[in-house]
Each structure stands twice: as structure tokens, then as C-alpha cells.
């Protein structure tokens, strides 16, 4: 089954290759993240990142946070109607959660969620944004007449002085690719532990990570196996590196070969930061006779405190979002028959050297009528 070619897309944070073979600029799909670095232009017009610590050499964190000062990132996320309309509906249709409440918007970006909360009846909203976008958010708040209700605070959540000792509601769009890559979860948990009142509300409050398997021969052959022989030369060392890096892209639902397996559900109102590192077993049962070339991860987001539980999915059978899905290619091509099961475990943890990177290890084994294999593969999102 051929996989459709994809257009050039913008990735969150790292360089990922798109299906047209190009490499896109570094951005992050989470509007609610921020920068603690400065930005300017030199004589040639290129960006200059200034370390907030005053050091002459900016750190990788400075570059990462500074990316949130660019308008294109926020445009992409706001135009993600699945994402933005869900937050809007949650707030407008559940005003009992916001009426006369103190709200904290963690990683406010343009301030869109703060505006929703203010319009939804919040007594006051504190919008915390670390990037230069905070200045723009302040202007947006003023232009829409909410300066008396929304206070924009520029800085890291972990470093700012909040003008109130407690908040009733925390709202944030903290999720990253693969749910956990370059996310703001730890920042949300920090804010929860420091400011949220007992029985306060965190929105969203639950997320679930899933795994499935797909057929994707054309792309794997074209982009991965290509390196085995390049104009007669062995460049397979590049293939090894390419296999280590998951691809973020939209998967056609017709490519799915197995059922999905729930790997992890996180309750943001109760969990600790260590819960985001985990190992989970999986059993993927084939729904038809086909080949398996890759695992695909996606996540669901839930707002369970609403009158009517609501949320959205980033899965391949749902409406597309800017998170797309995360594809991890296999060294093996697995021939599987309907009803047979591919089993194993998936482990996730921040990289020891760079906690913004995510290490994913998949151990899998299969013994079917036409194929047997067992392997451990390591991936790194960066």
C-alpha cells in the first residue's frame, strides 16, 4: 500500500525531514511555551539570540525558548481548529469552572486561552509567557479591552512572582510531539504544586499515549534503504542515523495494520514529574494480512471536569492536528496475518545529556506463520 507524499511541514523544536525530502525550520508546536532569550537582527538580517544570563554564548535552551517569539508558530497552532476550538468550547460551555475564579495560563503565547478564560467569566487571569511574545500578548489584551482582567507576566513560571498566593484554575496547552517531546508538563506540575488551591482544576487534566503499527514500504524504501547504495557507494551509516530519528507526519488511516494499544494514561492533577518516564508492555493484534514497517504513536487529551467530558485525539483516524503522529521505523519487515500479535514493551525517558531530547526504546518480538523476529530498537527525538 503506497503512502501519500506529504508537503513540507514545520516541526516542533528539532529538525525532522518531511515526506518531500526537505528539512524544515526548527519550531515548536506548543503555543504555550516561552523564551527566556532575547532576539535581534544583525547587519545581515539573521536572528541573534541573547542569553538571559548575560553569557556571551547562548545555550540550547535559549535557542529553544527564543523560537516562541516567532509569529508563524502561533499561527500554526491557532489555526489548528481541533486544538483551539476544543479549548474554547471547554471554557465557554463550562463557565461554572471559570466564573469569578483566579486563572493561571501557563505558557500563554498570544494569550488566546487567557482571552477565552476572561470572556468565560474569570475574575482575573495571570498569563505567563517567557518569550518576547509576552509583549505582543500584552498588546493583544489591551486591544481587546481586557487589561483589567488579564495580567501578562513575562518570565519563566519557575522564576516569576505571582501577584496572588493561590489560583483556582490552571489552563495550559503543554503537550508536545509524542505527547512528551519538548513539552511543558514539568512547568505545569510546578505551578500546580505551588499555587493551585485544594480541589482546584487543571485543564486539560488527563492524557493518554497509544501505539499502533502500519505498512509503509514505499517511504521506508525511498528514504531509508536509499542510503545502502548511493551512486554505487555504501552510505549505510547515514541510514543507521536516519532510523534512530522518529518521523512526525500524518499517517493515512488505511496504513494501519493492527489494533491500538494504550501505553500510558497520566492524570495531570495527581501525577508527579517522574511519572512521565515509564515502560509499558504492548500487544498489537493484526486486523488483516499485511506487512509492518513501523510503529506509530499518538495521544488523546481529556477535560474530565466539564459538565460533559470532552477532549480530542491526535490519532490517524481522527481529524488532523498540528501534532500529527510519530512514526518509528523498524529494521525488520514483519509479515503478519490477521489475528496474530506483535508483542513487546516501550520505554520513554528524557535524554541524560539533554533533557529536552526524548529517548524511546522499543523491544518487540513476533512469531507468526510467515515470519519470526525479535529485536530492541532505540530512538531519539531531538
mmCIF file of C-alpha atoms in Angstrom:
data_model
loop_
_atom_site.group_PDB
_atom_site.id
_atom_site.type_symbol
_atom_site.label_atom_id
_atom_site.label_comp_id
_atom_site.label_asym_id
_atom_site.label_seq_id
_atom_site.Cartn_x
_atom_site.Cartn_y
_atom_site.Cartn_z
ATOM 1 C CA UNK A 1 0.000 0.000 0.000
ATOM 2 C CA UNK A 2 1.606 3.253 -1.100
ATOM 3 C CA UNK A 3 1.838 6.098 1.329
ATOM 4 C CA UNK A 4 0.920 9.521 0.028
ATOM 5 C CA UNK A 5 3.644 12.103 -0.375
ATOM 6 C CA UNK A 6 3.471 14.846 2.216
ATOM 7 C CA UNK A 7 4.009 18.547 1.773
ATOM 8 C CA UNK A 8 6.677 20.439 3.638
ATOM 9 C CA UNK A 9 5.696 20.996 7.253
ATOM 10 C CA UNK A 10 7.037 22.748 10.307
ATOM 11 C CA UNK A 11 8.255 20.591 13.148
ATOM 12 C CA UNK A 12 8.311 21.230 16.872
ATOM 13 C CA UNK A 13 11.755 22.061 18.072
ATOM 14 C CA UNK A 14 14.037 19.673 16.183
ATOM 15 C CA UNK A 15 14.803 19.211 12.522
ATOM 16 C CA UNK A 16 12.632 16.454 11.106
ATOM 17 C CA UNK A 17 12.557 15.532 7.439
ATOM 18 C CA UNK A 18 9.264 15.866 5.643
ATOM 19 C CA UNK A 19 7.988 13.437 3.047
ATOM 20 C CA UNK A 20 9.199 15.602 0.194
ATOM 21 C CA UNK A 21 12.739 15.065 1.421
ATOM 22 C CA UNK A 22 13.239 18.629 2.608
ATOM 23 C CA UNK A 23 14.267 19.708 6.080
ATOM 24 C CA UNK A 24 12.142 22.349 7.723
ATOM 25 C CA UNK A 25 12.993 25.049 10.195
ATOM 26 C CA UNK A 26 13.048 24.466 13.920
ATOM 27 C CA UNK A 27 9.834 25.457 15.624
ATOM 28 C CA UNK A 28 7.683 24.118 18.427
ATOM 29 C CA UNK A 29 4.022 23.376 18.048
ATOM 30 C CA UNK A 30 3.217 24.288 21.643
ATOM 31 C CA UNK A 31 1.965 27.819 21.699
ATOM 32 C CA UNK A 32 2.058 27.772 25.470
ATOM 33 C CA UNK A 33 5.820 27.602 25.730
ATOM 34 C CA UNK A 34 8.119 30.576 26.045
ATOM 35 C CA UNK A 35 11.555 32.037 25.638
ATOM 36 C CA UNK A 36 13.896 33.436 28.196
ATOM 37 C CA UNK A 37 16.243 34.646 25.472
ATOM 38 C CA UNK A 38 16.319 37.910 23.542
ATOM 39 C CA UNK A 39 16.101 38.423 19.827
ATOM 40 C CA UNK A 40 17.522 40.962 17.419
ATOM 41 C CA UNK A 41 18.896 41.289 13.927
ATOM 42 C CA UNK A 42 22.449 41.769 12.814
ATOM 43 C CA UNK A 43 23.506 43.620 9.678
ATOM 44 C CA UNK A 44 22.789 40.587 7.546
ATOM 45 C CA UNK A 45 19.276 40.257 8.925
ATOM 46 C CA UNK A 46 19.801 36.930 10.706
ATOM 47 C CA UNK A 47 18.454 36.228 14.187
ATOM 48 C CA UNK A 48 20.654 36.822 17.200
ATOM 49 C CA UNK A 49 19.840 35.041 20.454
ATOM 50 C CA UNK A 50 21.000 36.686 23.662
ATOM 51 C CA UNK A 51 21.384 34.517 26.739
ATOM 52 C CA UNK A 52 19.210 35.781 29.604
ATOM 53 C CA UNK A 53 22.050 35.023 31.981
ATOM 54 C CA UNK A 54 24.202 37.556 30.189
ATOM 55 C CA UNK A 55 26.622 34.935 28.906
ATOM 56 C CA UNK A 56 28.159 35.659 25.530
ATOM 57 C CA UNK A 57 27.300 32.167 24.307
ATOM 58 C CA UNK A 58 23.569 31.335 24.376
ATOM 59 C CA UNK A 59 22.607 27.854 25.492
ATOM 60 C CA UNK A 60 20.466 25.333 23.626
ATOM 61 C CA UNK A 61 17.627 26.287 25.975
ATOM 62 C CA UNK A 62 17.956 29.922 24.871
ATOM 63 C CA UNK A 63 17.551 28.928 21.223
ATOM 64 C CA UNK A 64 14.635 26.637 22.083
ATOM 65 C CA UNK A 65 12.720 29.255 24.064
ATOM 66 C CA UNK A 66 13.532 32.008 21.579
ATOM 67 C CA UNK A 67 11.721 30.098 18.839
ATOM 68 C CA UNK A 68 8.431 31.000 20.531
ATOM 69 C CA UNK A 69 8.900 34.668 19.694
ATOM 70 C CA UNK A 70 8.132 33.898 16.030
ATOM 71 C CA UNK A 71 4.578 34.516 14.893
ATOM 72 C CA UNK A 72 4.423 31.597 12.455
ATOM 73 C CA UNK A 73 4.495 29.076 15.277
ATOM 74 C CA UNK A 74 1.475 30.639 16.942
ATOM 75 C CA UNK A 75 -0.375 30.970 13.643
ATOM 76 C CA UNK A 76 0.015 27.247 13.011
ATOM 77 C CA UNK A 77 -1.357 26.363 16.427
ATOM 78 C CA UNK A 78 -4.229 28.833 16.463
ATOM 79 C CA UNK A 79 -5.274 27.594 13.013
ATOM 80 C CA UNK A 80 -5.322 24.063 14.422
ATOM 81 C CA UNK A 81 -9.075 24.190 14.953
ATOM 82 C CA UNK A 82 -9.235 20.802 16.676
ATOM 83 C CA UNK A 83 -6.915 22.151 19.352
ATOM 84 C CA UNK A 84 -8.130 25.730 19.651
ATOM 85 C CA UNK A 85 -11.879 25.113 19.318
ATOM 86 C CA UNK A 86 -11.709 22.382 21.944
ATOM 87 C CA UNK A 87 -10.193 24.779 24.475
ATOM 88 C CA UNK A 88 -12.708 27.461 23.500
ATOM 89 C CA UNK A 89 -15.663 25.101 23.878
ATOM 90 C CA UNK A 90 -14.389 23.745 27.190
ATOM 91 C CA UNK A 91 -14.211 27.265 28.631
ATOM 92 C CA UNK A 92 -17.368 28.761 27.108
ATOM 93 C CA UNK A 93 -19.551 25.715 27.762
ATOM 94 C CA UNK A 94 -18.303 25.175 31.324
ATOM 95 C CA UNK A 95 -18.294 28.673 32.736
ATOM 96 C CA UNK A 96 -19.020 27.277 36.209
ATOM 97 C CA UNK A 97 -15.318 26.352 36.268
ATOM 98 C CA UNK A 98 -14.248 29.931 35.492
ATOM 99 C CA UNK A 99 -16.910 32.280 36.865
ATOM 100 C CA UNK A 100 -15.270 34.613 39.420
ATOM 101 C CA UNK A 101 -12.189 32.364 39.571
ATOM 102 C CA UNK A 102 -8.477 33.217 39.511
ATOM 103 C CA UNK A 103 -6.924 31.554 36.458
ATOM 104 C CA UNK A 104 -3.276 30.875 35.606
ATOM 105 C CA UNK A 105 -2.387 30.410 31.926
ATOM 106 C CA UNK A 106 0.944 28.558 31.799
ATOM 107 C CA UNK A 107 2.838 29.426 28.623
ATOM 108 C CA UNK A 108 0.308 31.912 27.308
ATOM 109 C CA UNK A 109 1.776 32.546 23.861
ATOM 110 C CA UNK A 110 -0.518 35.045 22.133
ATOM 111 C CA UNK A 111 -2.856 34.939 25.130
ATOM 112 C CA UNK A 112 -5.668 33.178 23.283
ATOM 113 C CA UNK A 113 -6.529 30.865 26.200
ATOM 114 C CA UNK A 114 -6.406 33.799 28.622
ATOM 115 C CA UNK A 115 -8.857 35.694 26.416
ATOM 116 C CA UNK A 116 -11.178 32.685 26.379
ATOM 117 C CA UNK A 117 -10.988 32.489 30.186
ATOM 118 C CA UNK A 118 -11.658 36.207 30.627
ATOM 119 C CA UNK A 119 -14.646 36.060 28.298
ATOM 120 C CA UNK A 120 -15.789 32.951 30.168
ATOM 121 C CA UNK A 121 -16.180 34.928 33.377
ATOM 122 C CA UNK A 122 -12.830 34.636 35.176
ATOM 123 C CA UNK A 123 -12.289 37.179 37.941
ATOM 124 C CA UNK A 124 -8.653 37.564 36.918
ATOM 125 C CA UNK A 125 -6.246 35.750 34.610
ATOM 126 C CA UNK A 126 -2.474 35.663 35.006
ATOM 127 C CA UNK A 127 -0.910 34.879 31.636
ATOM 128 C CA UNK A 128 2.715 33.754 31.977
ATOM 129 C CA UNK A 129 4.853 33.786 28.834
ATOM 130 C CA UNK A 130 8.625 33.549 28.734
ATOM 131 C CA UNK A 131 9.314 34.675 25.178
ATOM 132 C CA UNK A 132 9.192 38.065 23.514
ATOM 133 C CA UNK A 133 5.641 37.101 22.545
ATOM 134 C CA UNK A 134 4.653 38.310 26.029
ATOM 135 C CA UNK A 135 4.926 41.907 24.807
ATOM 136 C CA UNK A 136 2.642 41.112 21.889
ATOM 137 C CA UNK A 137 0.195 39.283 24.155
ATOM 138 C CA UNK A 138 0.012 42.356 26.381
ATOM 139 C CA UNK A 139 -0.837 44.474 23.337
ATOM 140 C CA UNK A 140 -3.493 41.969 22.235
ATOM 141 C CA UNK A 141 -5.068 42.022 25.699
ATOM 142 C CA UNK A 142 -5.184 45.821 25.646
ATOM 143 C CA UNK A 143 -6.622 45.932 22.113
ATOM 144 C CA UNK A 144 -9.486 43.676 23.182
ATOM 145 C CA UNK A 145 -10.319 45.600 26.340
ATOM 146 C CA UNK A 146 -9.232 43.015 28.894
ATOM 147 C CA UNK A 147 -6.349 44.844 30.576
ATOM 148 C CA UNK A 148 -8.288 44.995 33.844
ATOM 149 C CA UNK A 149 -8.895 41.237 33.800
ATOM 150 C CA UNK A 150 -5.717 39.769 32.260
ATOM 151 C CA UNK A 151 -2.218 40.421 33.594
ATOM 152 C CA UNK A 152 0.590 39.268 31.294
ATOM 153 C CA UNK A 153 3.742 38.263 33.174
ATOM 154 C CA UNK A 154 6.962 37.889 31.191
ATOM 155 C CA UNK A 155 9.315 35.224 32.520
ATOM 156 C CA UNK A 156 9.665 31.593 33.486
ATOM 157 C CA UNK A 157 6.911 30.148 35.643
ATOM 158 C CA UNK A 158 9.601 28.808 37.949
ATOM 159 C CA UNK A 159 11.082 32.292 38.451
ATOM 160 C CA UNK A 160 8.222 34.797 38.413
ATOM 161 C CA UNK A 161 6.487 36.317 41.424
ATOM 162 C CA UNK A 162 2.767 35.718 41.007
ATOM 163 C CA UNK A 163 0.726 38.638 42.432
ATOM 164 C CA UNK A 164 -1.618 36.188 44.168
ATOM 165 C CA UNK A 165 -0.865 33.392 46.636
ATOM 166 C CA UNK A 166 -3.302 30.952 45.043
ATOM 167 C CA UNK A 167 -5.156 30.227 41.802
ATOM 168 C CA UNK A 168 -8.361 28.267 41.248
ATOM 169 C CA UNK A 169 -7.720 27.065 37.700
ATOM 170 C CA UNK A 170 -4.601 26.283 35.656
ATOM 171 C CA UNK A 171 -5.023 26.133 31.896
ATOM 172 C CA UNK A 172 -2.205 25.217 29.543
ATOM 173 C CA UNK A 173 -1.532 23.671 26.166
ATOM 174 C CA UNK A 174 1.651 21.908 27.239
ATOM 175 C CA UNK A 175 1.643 18.826 25.007
ATOM 176 C CA UNK A 176 4.474 18.102 22.572
ATOM 177 C CA UNK A 177 5.017 15.671 19.728
ATOM 178 C CA UNK A 178 4.733 12.100 21.008
ATOM 179 C CA UNK A 179 2.951 13.885 23.871
ATOM 180 C CA UNK A 180 6.189 14.201 25.849
ATOM 181 C CA UNK A 181 8.755 15.660 23.445
ATOM 182 C CA UNK A 182 9.716 19.254 24.314
ATOM 183 C CA UNK A 183 6.596 19.633 26.413
ATOM 184 C CA UNK A 184 5.755 21.925 29.330
ATOM 185 C CA UNK A 185 4.432 19.248 31.659
ATOM 186 C CA UNK A 186 7.002 19.802 34.412
ATOM 187 C CA UNK A 187 6.232 23.524 34.386
ATOM 188 C CA UNK A 188 2.505 22.846 34.749
ATOM 189 C CA UNK A 189 3.181 20.459 37.640
ATOM 190 C CA UNK A 190 5.390 23.075 39.300
ATOM 191 C CA UNK A 191 2.615 25.667 39.025
ATOM 192 C CA UNK A 192 0.055 23.158 40.311
ATOM 193 C CA UNK A 193 2.100 22.334 43.403
ATOM 194 C CA UNK A 194 2.942 25.968 44.168
ATOM 195 C CA UNK A 195 -0.283 27.861 43.514
ATOM 196 C CA UNK A 196 -3.320 25.660 42.873
ATOM 197 C CA UNK A 197 -5.873 25.603 45.690
ATOM 198 C CA UNK A 198 -7.046 22.249 47.092
ATOM 199 C CA UNK A 199 -9.618 20.775 44.710
ATOM 200 C CA UNK A 200 -8.522 23.278 42.077
ATOM 201 C CA UNK A 201 -8.819 22.447 38.389
ATOM 202 C CA UNK A 202 -6.084 21.724 35.837
ATOM 203 C CA UNK A 203 -7.166 21.857 32.184
ATOM 204 C CA UNK A 204 -6.652 19.522 30.460
ATOM 205 C CA UNK A 205 -6.413 17.007 33.287
ATOM 206 C CA UNK A 206 -5.794 13.699 31.511
ATOM 207 C CA UNK A 207 -3.719 12.496 28.572
ATOM 208 C CA UNK A 208 -3.237 9.020 27.097
ATOM 209 C CA UNK A 209 -0.465 7.724 24.824
ATOM 210 C CA UNK A 210 -1.179 4.960 22.290
ATOM 211 C CA UNK A 211 0.795 2.710 19.950
ATOM 212 C CA UNK A 212 -0.201 1.013 16.702
ATOM 213 C CA UNK A 213 1.624 -0.416 13.666
ATOM 214 C CA UNK A 214 1.491 0.471 9.969
ATOM 215 C CA UNK A 215 2.507 -0.630 6.494
ATOM 216 C CA UNK A 216 4.786 1.974 4.913
ATOM 217 C CA UNK A 217 7.032 0.221 2.390
ATOM 218 C CA UNK A 218 7.337 2.997 -0.182
ATOM 219 C CA UNK A 219 8.609 5.652 2.186
ATOM 220 C CA UNK A 220 10.939 3.317 4.057
ATOM 221 C CA UNK A 221 12.487 2.117 0.806
ATOM 222 C CA UNK A 222 12.743 5.593 -0.700
ATOM 223 C CA UNK A 223 14.114 7.454 2.314
ATOM 224 C CA UNK A 224 15.812 4.824 4.468
ATOM 225 C CA UNK A 225 17.092 1.996 2.279
ATOM 226 C CA UNK A 226 18.225 4.565 -0.305
ATOM 227 C CA UNK A 227 21.398 5.088 1.750
ATOM 228 C CA UNK A 228 22.534 1.484 1.324
ATOM 229 C CA UNK A 229 23.773 2.279 -2.186
ATOM 230 C CA UNK A 230 24.215 5.868 -3.378
ATOM 231 C CA UNK A 231 25.612 6.017 -6.912
ATOM 232 C CA UNK A 232 27.347 2.747 -6.126
ATOM 233 C CA UNK A 233 28.757 3.875 -2.770
ATOM 234 C CA UNK A 234 27.922 2.421 0.641
ATOM 235 C CA UNK A 235 26.392 5.176 2.788
ATOM 236 C CA UNK A 236 24.520 2.855 5.118
ATOM 237 C CA UNK A 237 25.955 4.678 8.140
ATOM 238 C CA UNK A 238 23.525 7.504 7.336
ATOM 239 C CA UNK A 239 20.679 5.009 7.202
ATOM 240 C CA UNK A 240 21.550 3.921 10.734
ATOM 241 C CA UNK A 241 21.251 7.513 11.915
ATOM 242 C CA UNK A 242 18.021 8.084 9.992
ATOM 243 C CA UNK A 243 16.453 5.022 11.607
ATOM 244 C CA UNK A 244 17.172 6.477 15.051
ATOM 245 C CA UNK A 245 15.097 9.598 14.449
ATOM 246 C CA UNK A 246 11.307 9.247 14.552
ATOM 247 C CA UNK A 247 9.339 10.990 11.841
ATOM 248 C CA UNK A 248 6.496 13.338 12.732
ATOM 249 C CA UNK A 249 3.924 13.233 9.954
ATOM 250 C CA UNK A 250 0.301 12.495 9.142
ATOM 251 C CA UNK A 251 -0.415 8.788 8.733
ATOM 252 C CA UNK A 252 -3.198 7.615 6.433
ATOM 253 C CA UNK A 253 -5.739 5.545 8.350
ATOM 254 C CA UNK A 254 -5.595 2.930 5.582
ATOM 255 C CA UNK A 255 -1.997 2.169 6.532
ATOM 256 C CA UNK A 256 -2.944 0.884 9.983
ATOM 257 C CA UNK A 257 -2.437 -2.877 10.265
ATOM 258 C CA UNK A 258 -3.158 -3.563 13.951
ATOM 259 C CA UNK A 259 -5.364 -2.538 16.818
ATOM 260 C CA UNK A 260 -4.072 0.260 19.048
ATOM 261 C CA UNK A 261 -2.584 -0.336 22.481
ATOM 262 C CA UNK A 262 -2.900 2.094 25.382
ATOM 263 C CA UNK A 263 0.595 2.660 26.788
ATOM 264 C CA UNK A 264 0.127 5.290 29.478
ATOM 265 C CA UNK A 265 -2.568 7.499 30.976
ATOM 266 C CA UNK A 266 -1.489 10.500 33.017
ATOM 267 C CA UNK A 267 -3.700 12.380 35.469
ATOM 268 C CA UNK A 268 -2.204 15.866 35.500
ATOM 269 C CA UNK A 269 -4.000 16.789 38.710
ATOM 270 C CA UNK A 270 -2.296 13.992 40.670
ATOM 271 C CA UNK A 271 0.862 12.799 38.889
ATOM 272 C CA UNK A 272 4.481 13.627 39.698
ATOM 273 C CA UNK A 273 7.102 14.651 37.147
ATOM 274 C CA UNK A 274 8.768 11.238 37.398
ATOM 275 C CA UNK A 275 5.636 9.555 36.055
ATOM 276 C CA UNK A 276 6.476 10.872 32.584
ATOM 277 C CA UNK A 277 9.344 8.354 32.432
ATOM 278 C CA UNK A 278 7.901 4.870 32.101
ATOM 279 C CA UNK A 279 7.985 1.454 30.472
ATOM 280 C CA UNK A 280 4.789 -0.162 29.217
ATOM 281 C CA UNK A 281 4.003 -3.508 27.560
ATOM 282 C CA UNK A 282 2.068 -3.731 24.321
ATOM 283 C CA UNK A 283 0.244 -6.335 22.267
ATOM 284 C CA UNK A 284 -0.683 -5.288 18.732
ATOM 285 C CA UNK A 285 -3.147 -7.675 17.083
ATOM 286 C CA UNK A 286 -3.315 -7.614 13.278
ATOM 287 C CA UNK A 287 -6.647 -6.726 11.695
ATOM 288 C CA UNK A 288 -5.624 -8.046 8.263
ATOM 289 C CA UNK A 289 -2.845 -9.847 6.400
ATOM 290 C CA UNK A 290 -0.130 -7.302 5.629
ATOM 291 C CA UNK A 291 3.412 -6.105 6.310
ATOM 292 C CA UNK A 292 4.522 -3.981 9.251
ATOM 293 C CA UNK A 293 7.249 -1.399 8.665
ATOM 294 C CA UNK A 294 6.801 0.998 11.565
ATOM 295 C CA UNK A 295 5.232 1.734 14.914
ATOM 296 C CA UNK A 296 3.065 4.838 15.225
ATOM 297 C CA UNK A 297 2.449 6.729 18.472
ATOM 298 C CA UNK A 298 -0.307 9.262 19.122
ATOM 299 C CA UNK A 299 -2.157 10.682 22.109
ATOM 300 C CA UNK A 300 -5.576 11.743 23.371
ATOM 301 C CA UNK A 301 -6.335 14.762 25.567
ATOM 302 C CA UNK A 302 -9.253 14.840 28.037
ATOM 303 C CA UNK A 303 -11.068 17.537 30.010
ATOM 304 C CA UNK A 304 -12.921 15.370 32.511
ATOM 305 C CA UNK A 305 -14.039 18.159 34.878
ATOM 306 C CA UNK A 306 -16.539 19.569 32.386
ATOM 307 C CA UNK A 307 -20.319 19.109 32.529
ATOM 308 C CA UNK A 308 -19.796 16.696 29.674
ATOM 309 C CA UNK A 309 -16.375 15.077 29.395
ATOM 310 C CA UNK A 310 -14.689 16.278 26.232
ATOM 311 C CA UNK A 311 -11.320 16.234 24.503
ATOM 312 C CA UNK A 312 -9.606 15.358 21.249
ATOM 313 C CA UNK A 313 -7.372 12.713 19.703
ATOM 314 C CA UNK A 314 -4.253 13.100 17.580
ATOM 315 C CA UNK A 315 -4.704 9.592 16.160
ATOM 316 C CA UNK A 316 -4.624 8.753 12.440
ATOM 317 C CA UNK A 317 -8.365 8.054 12.386
ATOM 318 C CA UNK A 318 -9.213 11.472 13.839
ATOM 319 C CA UNK A 319 -9.191 14.949 12.332
ATOM 320 C CA UNK A 320 -5.596 16.064 11.714
ATOM 321 C CA UNK A 321 -3.858 18.309 14.234
ATOM 322 C CA UNK A 322 -0.516 20.096 14.186
ATOM 323 C CA UNK A 323 0.856 17.296 16.394
ATOM 324 C CA UNK A 324 0.302 14.759 13.587
ATOM 325 C CA UNK A 325 1.617 11.296 14.598
ATOM 326 C CA UNK A 326 5.081 9.970 15.471
ATOM 327 C CA UNK A 327 6.430 7.200 13.222
ATOM 328 C CA UNK A 328 9.246 4.870 14.328
ATOM 329 C CA UNK A 329 10.590 2.650 11.553
ATOM 330 C CA UNK A 330 11.619 -0.963 12.169
ATOM 331 C CA UNK A 331 14.782 -2.670 10.995
ATOM 332 C CA UNK A 332 12.654 -5.717 10.227
ATOM 333 C CA UNK A 333 9.808 -6.018 7.770
ATOM 334 C CA UNK A 334 7.249 -8.124 9.579
ATOM 335 C CA UNK A 335 4.839 -10.292 7.605
ATOM 336 C CA UNK A 336 1.766 -10.644 9.779
ATOM 337 C CA UNK A 337 -1.539 -12.461 9.353
ATOM 338 C CA UNK A 338 -4.911 -11.406 10.674
ATOM 339 C CA UNK A 339 -5.265 -12.292 14.351
ATOM 340 C CA UNK A 340 -1.531 -12.655 15.003
ATOM 341 C CA UNK A 341 0.037 -10.453 17.679
ATOM 342 C CA UNK A 342 3.217 -8.399 17.794
ATOM 343 C CA UNK A 343 4.261 -8.048 21.445
ATOM 344 C CA UNK A 344 6.864 -6.076 23.330
ATOM 345 C CA UNK A 345 7.460 -3.055 25.520
ATOM 346 C CA UNK A 346 8.101 0.652 25.001
ATOM 347 C CA UNK A 347 10.181 2.790 27.366
ATOM 348 C CA UNK A 348 10.331 6.589 27.475
ATOM 349 C CA UNK A 349 12.729 8.877 29.354
ATOM 350 C CA UNK A 350 14.424 12.260 28.896
ATOM 351 C CA UNK A 351 17.909 12.006 27.426
ATOM 352 C CA UNK A 352 20.570 12.048 30.150
ATOM 353 C CA UNK A 353 22.705 14.651 28.369
ATOM 354 C CA UNK A 354 19.919 16.883 27.075
ATOM 355 C CA UNK A 355 16.609 16.587 28.936
ATOM 356 C CA UNK A 356 14.830 18.349 26.058
ATOM 357 C CA UNK A 357 15.584 15.294 23.923
ATOM 358 C CA UNK A 358 13.469 12.184 24.408
ATOM 359 C CA UNK A 359 14.842 8.641 24.390
ATOM 360 C CA UNK A 360 12.434 5.914 23.282
ATOM 361 C CA UNK A 361 13.319 2.219 23.397
ATOM 362 C CA UNK A 362 11.115 -0.427 21.807
ATOM 363 C CA UNK A 363 11.660 -4.121 22.426
ATOM 364 C CA UNK A 364 9.494 -6.339 20.239
ATOM 365 C CA UNK A 365 9.127 -9.986 19.289
ATOM 366 C CA UNK A 366 6.947 -11.820 16.821
ATOM 367 C CA UNK A 367 6.377 -15.455 15.939
ATOM 368 C CA UNK A 368 3.855 -15.906 13.157
ATOM 369 C CA UNK A 369 3.080 -18.287 10.329
ATOM 370 C CA UNK A 370 5.289 -16.442 7.842
ATOM 371 C CA UNK A 371 7.754 -14.514 9.974
ATOM 372 C CA UNK A 372 9.688 -14.664 13.241
ATOM 373 C CA UNK A 373 11.796 -11.879 14.726
ATOM 374 C CA UNK A 374 12.951 -10.335 17.975
ATOM 375 C CA UNK A 375 14.758 -7.027 18.350
ATOM 376 C CA UNK A 376 15.380 -3.975 20.526
ATOM 377 C CA UNK A 377 15.477 -0.584 18.792
ATOM 378 C CA UNK A 378 16.464 2.779 20.204
ATOM 379 C CA UNK A 379 15.089 6.110 19.008
ATOM 380 C CA UNK A 380 15.871 9.683 19.953
ATOM 381 C CA UNK A 381 13.645 12.690 19.368
ATOM 382 C CA UNK A 382 15.749 15.841 19.149
#
